[in-house]
């Protein structure tokens, strides 16, 4: 039997282990200016756990921790952030679902002129933790086991996601430069993954969209003022393609609109901006994936336009008890 | 105009007289067209009307319109089978005494062992062409590559042929570093590239339809040899044919064999008393496999089923076209597989050893191993011994071997020559070598003693016309026998008895004797208990060797198999209990929590 099954164990199952863990890289992104990123809503083996570490460096004229991306003319922000979290894939109502929590941390510094006052300060510490839940509504059934994994292809899948940030992060009401936002905020979105061609590692191509709307409560103590922000509409689009079995890349576009902020009755401008960028991803081993991306806004010449660019490195460590058990047996 | 016709008639008559042929135009009108549909490595039970769950409505329709034969024998592998089909002469005389790929040192240079269809024989298309037929071939040839051995040189007016024994279905990629490219011919010329949008089964069908249409109006009947590459491995098939059985085979070969046998009994293919052959001892009991293994192995069968269904679809296109042009009713169809289903891993055999030249070649050309790439160019999937035994339900063994699973195949004959009840079943003892005399009878032609100045070896087949007309139940008399030798394995069948010699561990490297009426699965060796019958059958073997130039090979593909397969033990379902026994559940009333 051992001889007969050698092809199965050495050839296919090895690849499947990789795939099983590769497919869970879904992370709600705290640095919203960059969007969630490509291959964000691919599905994995139910029961898979993952821990991400996301490092990002951003600069621009809006607080990268502010979900509304409200630009402040003449402002200059620099942020060095890290985000850690935990996620688990599980079936809910016989559909694939992901629940996750992330906590941002790091430091932001900047020069801001607001209401005739100049602020030059730095914030550090923990940001608002964010909970997110997503559930697939159109697409293949959840991946419950390895046979399902073998047969999985996203084809055309649509999820519904909901995110909610809890305003317990570091906040200083004497400065507009903060990591915590001092208000509830969250989003509702409908990520779409559209498989183009074969679903073969090394040849996978997808077109992905994420239309979402961000909703924010008022911040009643924004440097002593009240800040109201209208809903902000965000659409991400990604054309992703495998270069090799473990290496892939993506062209990323993101658009922002709406999100007009009013501070003590003084209205700002609505967003109408685009960002473009690219991502490279590499599967290091059965457990670990690393992605690197860069994005920058375009059409951002006017002072009120959002200007933002940033690098992001994401390392994800994933595991599943079945896969770990197989590995232990293999190593005996 | 009239003068030209007269000259043409005189010339035709002259050609026929010179070649020793006569054709008989039946009083009813045009002689029937003949279509041979040969499926490469398709197993005995793979068609719906022979018990399969694979959907083959078009082949089934031919079966229901004709007769199914349950005791039809081919040879154990492709080129020997094909050589006997087209020549009507035993493989040891026609050049395929061994496959070209496995010619043994003591056979090299010996007549009958050229590794191609030698020039001492003539062929069905040659004789039918002489008898006034158009002759077409599409698909796999595998009987010679030199200009004097290709289809156009062996009697086919039109052809689109793969000269090799197998290869990619999508392009010209072949299997070894020294033979990296498949060779194709079209109308006698070697192709430098394949047509656009090439896919073997579809292109073969398209080509044949175009040949038929080109000559349709001239009033001559045609003979078409549709030698499909499908379902030979690698299982290459279009994406929309790959997912028609997803998950269906996860329950495995043991249950599927039982299901097919049940259907075969319901259909009347096998007697109610038939049991399944023993599962090959090195094939695992499917219920012991993990779900992942079941799914991966099951996927191979899913692809095989899709490949057979795709082939059936294109057969349906051909049949429909013949109906559309009004030729179906006047066409004889002969449908069968060329040998047992393939249970050997050819890819592993060629490219499975790291550090070898062919391993490197496979790495560059055949390394699309991801399960979702299976079926694409560059992927190589064969389904292995477990599923091959399913294809050969209820028999033992598979392609290459002389157990019933290696040589017995399903046969369908339909068309105007059949006077038996439509959809009926016949159990007469038939041979692939019978097709030559049968077709000559249908065409009103004769097998000449000499052809183009050469004396022809005798045909070994028997015409089926009396069977098809209902005058006989078998083309063979009691004393007639069939015999085989390939790769050193040997067998003889006479009546219900079968004598067999096979390499260990599938055989005993000694003579075995079986009564197929009682034991079609060759489980009970009667050699020791029946020395008289053994002696009788050995005499037939000696007769066969003497009459057919049989040279037992000094080397064989199977010579080291005893060292490669695990030790052979009987296959007893449920053994050992250690891994088969379920959890014991005590009576509920006796169960309790521990005392603290």
mmCIF file of N, CA and C in Angstrom, chain B residues 464-510:
data_model
loop_
_atom_site.group_PDB
_atom_site.id
_atom_site.type_symbol
_atom_site.label_atom_id
_atom_site.label_comp_id
_atom_site.label_asym_id
_atom_site.label_seq_id
_atom_site.Cartn_x
_atom_site.Cartn_y
_atom_site.Cartn_z
ATOM 1 N N UNK B 464 -17.164 -13.394 -39.043
ATOM 2 C CA UNK B 464 -18.306 -13.344 -38.117
ATOM 3 C C UNK B 464 -19.659 -13.347 -38.848
ATOM 4 N N UNK B 465 -19.645 -13.412 -40.153
ATOM 5 C CA UNK B 465 -20.907 -13.200 -40.864
ATOM 6 C C UNK B 465 -21.990 -14.184 -40.445
ATOM 7 N N UNK B 466 -21.602 -15.451 -40.239
ATOM 8 C CA UNK B 466 -22.618 -16.434 -39.841
ATOM 9 C C UNK B 466 -23.140 -16.153 -38.435
ATOM 10 N N UNK B 467 -22.275 -15.648 -37.590
ATOM 11 C CA UNK B 467 -22.725 -15.269 -36.244
ATOM 12 C C UNK B 467 -23.669 -14.078 -36.338
ATOM 13 N N UNK B 468 -23.287 -13.113 -37.142
ATOM 14 C CA UNK B 468 -24.108 -11.910 -37.269
ATOM 15 C C UNK B 468 -25.444 -12.194 -37.950
ATOM 16 N N UNK B 469 -25.442 -13.189 -38.807
ATOM 17 C CA UNK B 469 -26.707 -13.514 -39.479
ATOM 18 C C UNK B 469 -27.578 -14.418 -38.623
ATOM 19 N N UNK B 470 -27.039 -14.876 -37.509
ATOM 20 C CA UNK B 470 -27.810 -15.734 -36.616
ATOM 21 C C UNK B 470 -27.687 -17.205 -36.951
ATOM 22 N N UNK B 471 -26.834 -17.537 -37.923
ATOM 23 C CA UNK B 471 -26.701 -18.949 -38.296
ATOM 24 C C UNK B 471 -25.795 -19.705 -37.341
ATOM 25 N N UNK B 472 -24.958 -19.002 -36.609
ATOM 26 C CA UNK B 472 -24.041 -19.664 -35.671
ATOM 27 C C UNK B 472 -23.924 -18.818 -34.411
ATOM 28 N N UNK B 473 -23.558 -19.462 -33.323
ATOM 29 C CA UNK B 473 -23.380 -18.741 -32.057
ATOM 30 C C UNK B 473 -21.925 -18.321 -31.846
ATOM 31 N N UNK B 474 -21.031 -18.979 -32.576
ATOM 32 C CA UNK B 474 -19.619 -18.616 -32.463
ATOM 33 C C UNK B 474 -18.947 -18.882 -33.805
ATOM 34 N N UNK B 475 -17.968 -18.073 -34.137
ATOM 35 C CA UNK B 475 -17.255 -18.360 -35.390
ATOM 36 C C UNK B 475 -16.320 -19.564 -35.251
ATOM 37 N N UNK B 476 -16.155 -20.070 -34.049
ATOM 38 C CA UNK B 476 -15.169 -21.132 -33.817
ATOM 39 C C UNK B 476 -15.836 -22.461 -33.496
ATOM 40 N N UNK B 477 -15.204 -23.488 -34.022
ATOM 41 C CA UNK B 477 -15.629 -24.837 -33.668
ATOM 42 C C UNK B 477 -14.967 -25.213 -32.348
ATOM 43 N N UNK B 478 -15.412 -26.358 -31.802
ATOM 44 C CA UNK B 478 -14.905 -26.797 -30.504
ATOM 45 C C UNK B 478 -13.386 -26.904 -30.460
ATOM 46 N N UNK B 479 -12.809 -27.419 -31.566
ATOM 47 C CA UNK B 479 -11.373 -27.713 -31.549
ATOM 48 C C UNK B 479 -10.520 -26.457 -31.804
ATOM 49 N N UNK B 480 -11.166 -25.384 -32.255
ATOM 50 C CA UNK B 480 -10.391 -24.164 -32.531
ATOM 51 C C UNK B 480 -9.876 -23.549 -31.232
ATOM 52 N N UNK B 481 -8.738 -22.960 -31.320
ATOM 53 C CA UNK B 481 -8.193 -22.319 -30.124
ATOM 54 C C UNK B 481 -7.640 -20.936 -30.460
ATOM 55 N N UNK B 482 -7.522 -20.133 -29.438
ATOM 56 C CA UNK B 482 -6.837 -18.844 -29.549
ATOM 57 C C UNK B 482 -5.591 -18.912 -28.675
ATOM 58 N N UNK B 483 -4.540 -18.235 -29.091
ATOM 59 C CA UNK B 483 -3.312 -18.267 -28.282
ATOM 60 C C UNK B 483 -2.627 -16.902 -28.321
ATOM 61 N N UNK B 484 -1.867 -16.640 -27.276
ATOM 62 C CA UNK B 484 -1.176 -15.361 -27.141
ATOM 63 C C UNK B 484 0.237 -15.576 -26.578
ATOM 64 N N UNK B 485 1.132 -14.722 -26.978
ATOM 65 C CA UNK B 485 2.433 -14.601 -26.312
ATOM 66 C C UNK B 485 2.836 -13.139 -26.404
ATOM 67 N N UNK B 486 3.178 -12.570 -25.272
ATOM 68 C CA UNK B 486 3.685 -11.197 -25.270
ATOM 69 C C UNK B 486 4.523 -10.976 -24.023
ATOM 70 N N UNK B 487 5.688 -10.402 -24.188
ATOM 71 C CA UNK B 487 6.636 -10.127 -23.098
ATOM 72 C C UNK B 487 7.017 -11.395 -22.349
ATOM 73 N N UNK B 488 6.859 -12.547 -22.975
ATOM 74 C CA UNK B 488 7.183 -13.820 -22.326
ATOM 75 C C UNK B 488 5.995 -14.479 -21.657
ATOM 76 N N UNK B 489 4.922 -13.724 -21.442
ATOM 77 C CA UNK B 489 3.694 -14.338 -20.923
ATOM 78 C C UNK B 489 3.005 -15.097 -22.052
ATOM 79 N N UNK B 490 2.323 -16.176 -21.699
ATOM 80 C CA UNK B 490 1.743 -17.050 -22.728
ATOM 81 C C UNK B 490 0.347 -17.507 -22.294
ATOM 82 N N UNK B 491 -0.519 -17.748 -23.261
ATOM 83 C CA UNK B 491 -1.849 -18.263 -22.929
ATOM 84 C C UNK B 491 -2.468 -18.946 -24.142
ATOM 85 N N UNK B 492 -3.348 -19.885 -23.839
ATOM 86 C CA UNK B 492 -4.128 -20.567 -24.867
ATOM 87 C C UNK B 492 -5.555 -20.684 -24.347
ATOM 88 N N UNK B 493 -6.509 -20.422 -25.205
ATOM 89 C CA UNK B 493 -7.892 -20.706 -24.820
ATOM 90 C C UNK B 493 -8.519 -21.628 -25.853
ATOM 91 N N UNK B 494 -9.122 -22.681 -25.359
ATOM 92 C CA UNK B 494 -9.910 -23.583 -26.207
ATOM 93 C C UNK B 494 -11.185 -23.914 -25.439
ATOM 94 N N UNK B 495 -12.332 -23.604 -26.039
ATOM 95 C CA UNK B 495 -13.594 -23.821 -25.333
ATOM 96 C C UNK B 495 -13.592 -23.060 -24.021
ATOM 97 N N UNK B 496 -13.908 -23.771 -22.950
ATOM 98 C CA UNK B 496 -13.958 -23.101 -21.646
ATOM 99 C C UNK B 496 -12.605 -23.096 -20.942
ATOM 100 N N UNK B 497 -11.627 -23.787 -21.521
ATOM 101 C CA UNK B 497 -10.342 -23.945 -20.820
ATOM 102 C C UNK B 497 -9.321 -22.884 -21.234
ATOM 103 N N UNK B 498 -8.541 -22.525 -20.249
ATOM 104 C CA UNK B 498 -7.472 -21.553 -20.529
ATOM 105 C C UNK B 498 -6.178 -21.978 -19.836
ATOM 106 N N UNK B 499 -5.137 -22.020 -20.625
ATOM 107 C CA UNK B 499 -3.797 -22.311 -20.123
ATOM 108 C C UNK B 499 -3.034 -20.996 -20.068
ATOM 109 N N UNK B 500 -2.290 -20.785 -19.002
ATOM 110 C CA UNK B 500 -1.630 -19.476 -18.852
ATOM 111 C C UNK B 500 -0.278 -19.629 -18.189
ATOM 112 N N UNK B 501 0.711 -18.910 -18.707
ATOM 113 C CA UNK B 501 2.035 -18.806 -18.063
ATOM 114 C C UNK B 501 2.360 -17.326 -17.955
ATOM 115 N N UNK B 502 2.610 -16.884 -16.726
ATOM 116 C CA UNK B 502 2.936 -15.467 -16.543
ATOM 117 C C UNK B 502 4.063 -15.314 -15.540
ATOM 118 N N UNK B 503 4.784 -14.221 -15.720
ATOM 119 C CA UNK B 503 5.857 -13.900 -14.766
ATOM 120 C C UNK B 503 5.289 -13.717 -13.357
ATOM 121 N N UNK B 504 6.063 -14.112 -12.368
ATOM 122 C CA UNK B 504 5.717 -13.767 -10.997
ATOM 123 C C UNK B 504 5.956 -12.256 -10.822
ATOM 124 N N UNK B 505 5.176 -11.624 -9.979
ATOM 125 C CA UNK B 505 4.243 -12.216 -9.022
ATOM 126 C C UNK B 505 2.790 -12.246 -9.494
ATOM 127 N N UNK B 506 2.490 -11.666 -10.688
ATOM 128 C CA UNK B 506 1.090 -11.765 -11.127
ATOM 129 C C UNK B 506 0.761 -13.197 -11.520
ATOM 130 N N UNK B 507 1.765 -13.881 -12.105
ATOM 131 C CA UNK B 507 1.606 -15.296 -12.384
ATOM 132 C C UNK B 507 2.523 -16.095 -11.475
ATOM 133 N N UNK B 508 2.782 -17.345 -11.878
ATOM 134 C CA UNK B 508 3.625 -18.208 -11.044
ATOM 135 C C UNK B 508 4.935 -18.552 -11.732
ATOM 136 N N UNK B 509 5.180 -17.957 -12.877
ATOM 137 C CA UNK B 509 6.295 -18.374 -13.738
ATOM 138 C C UNK B 509 6.197 -19.870 -14.003
ATOM 139 N N UNK B 510 5.015 -20.326 -14.132
ATOM 140 C CA UNK B 510 4.736 -21.731 -14.442
ATOM 141 C C UNK B 510 3.346 -21.786 -15.087
#
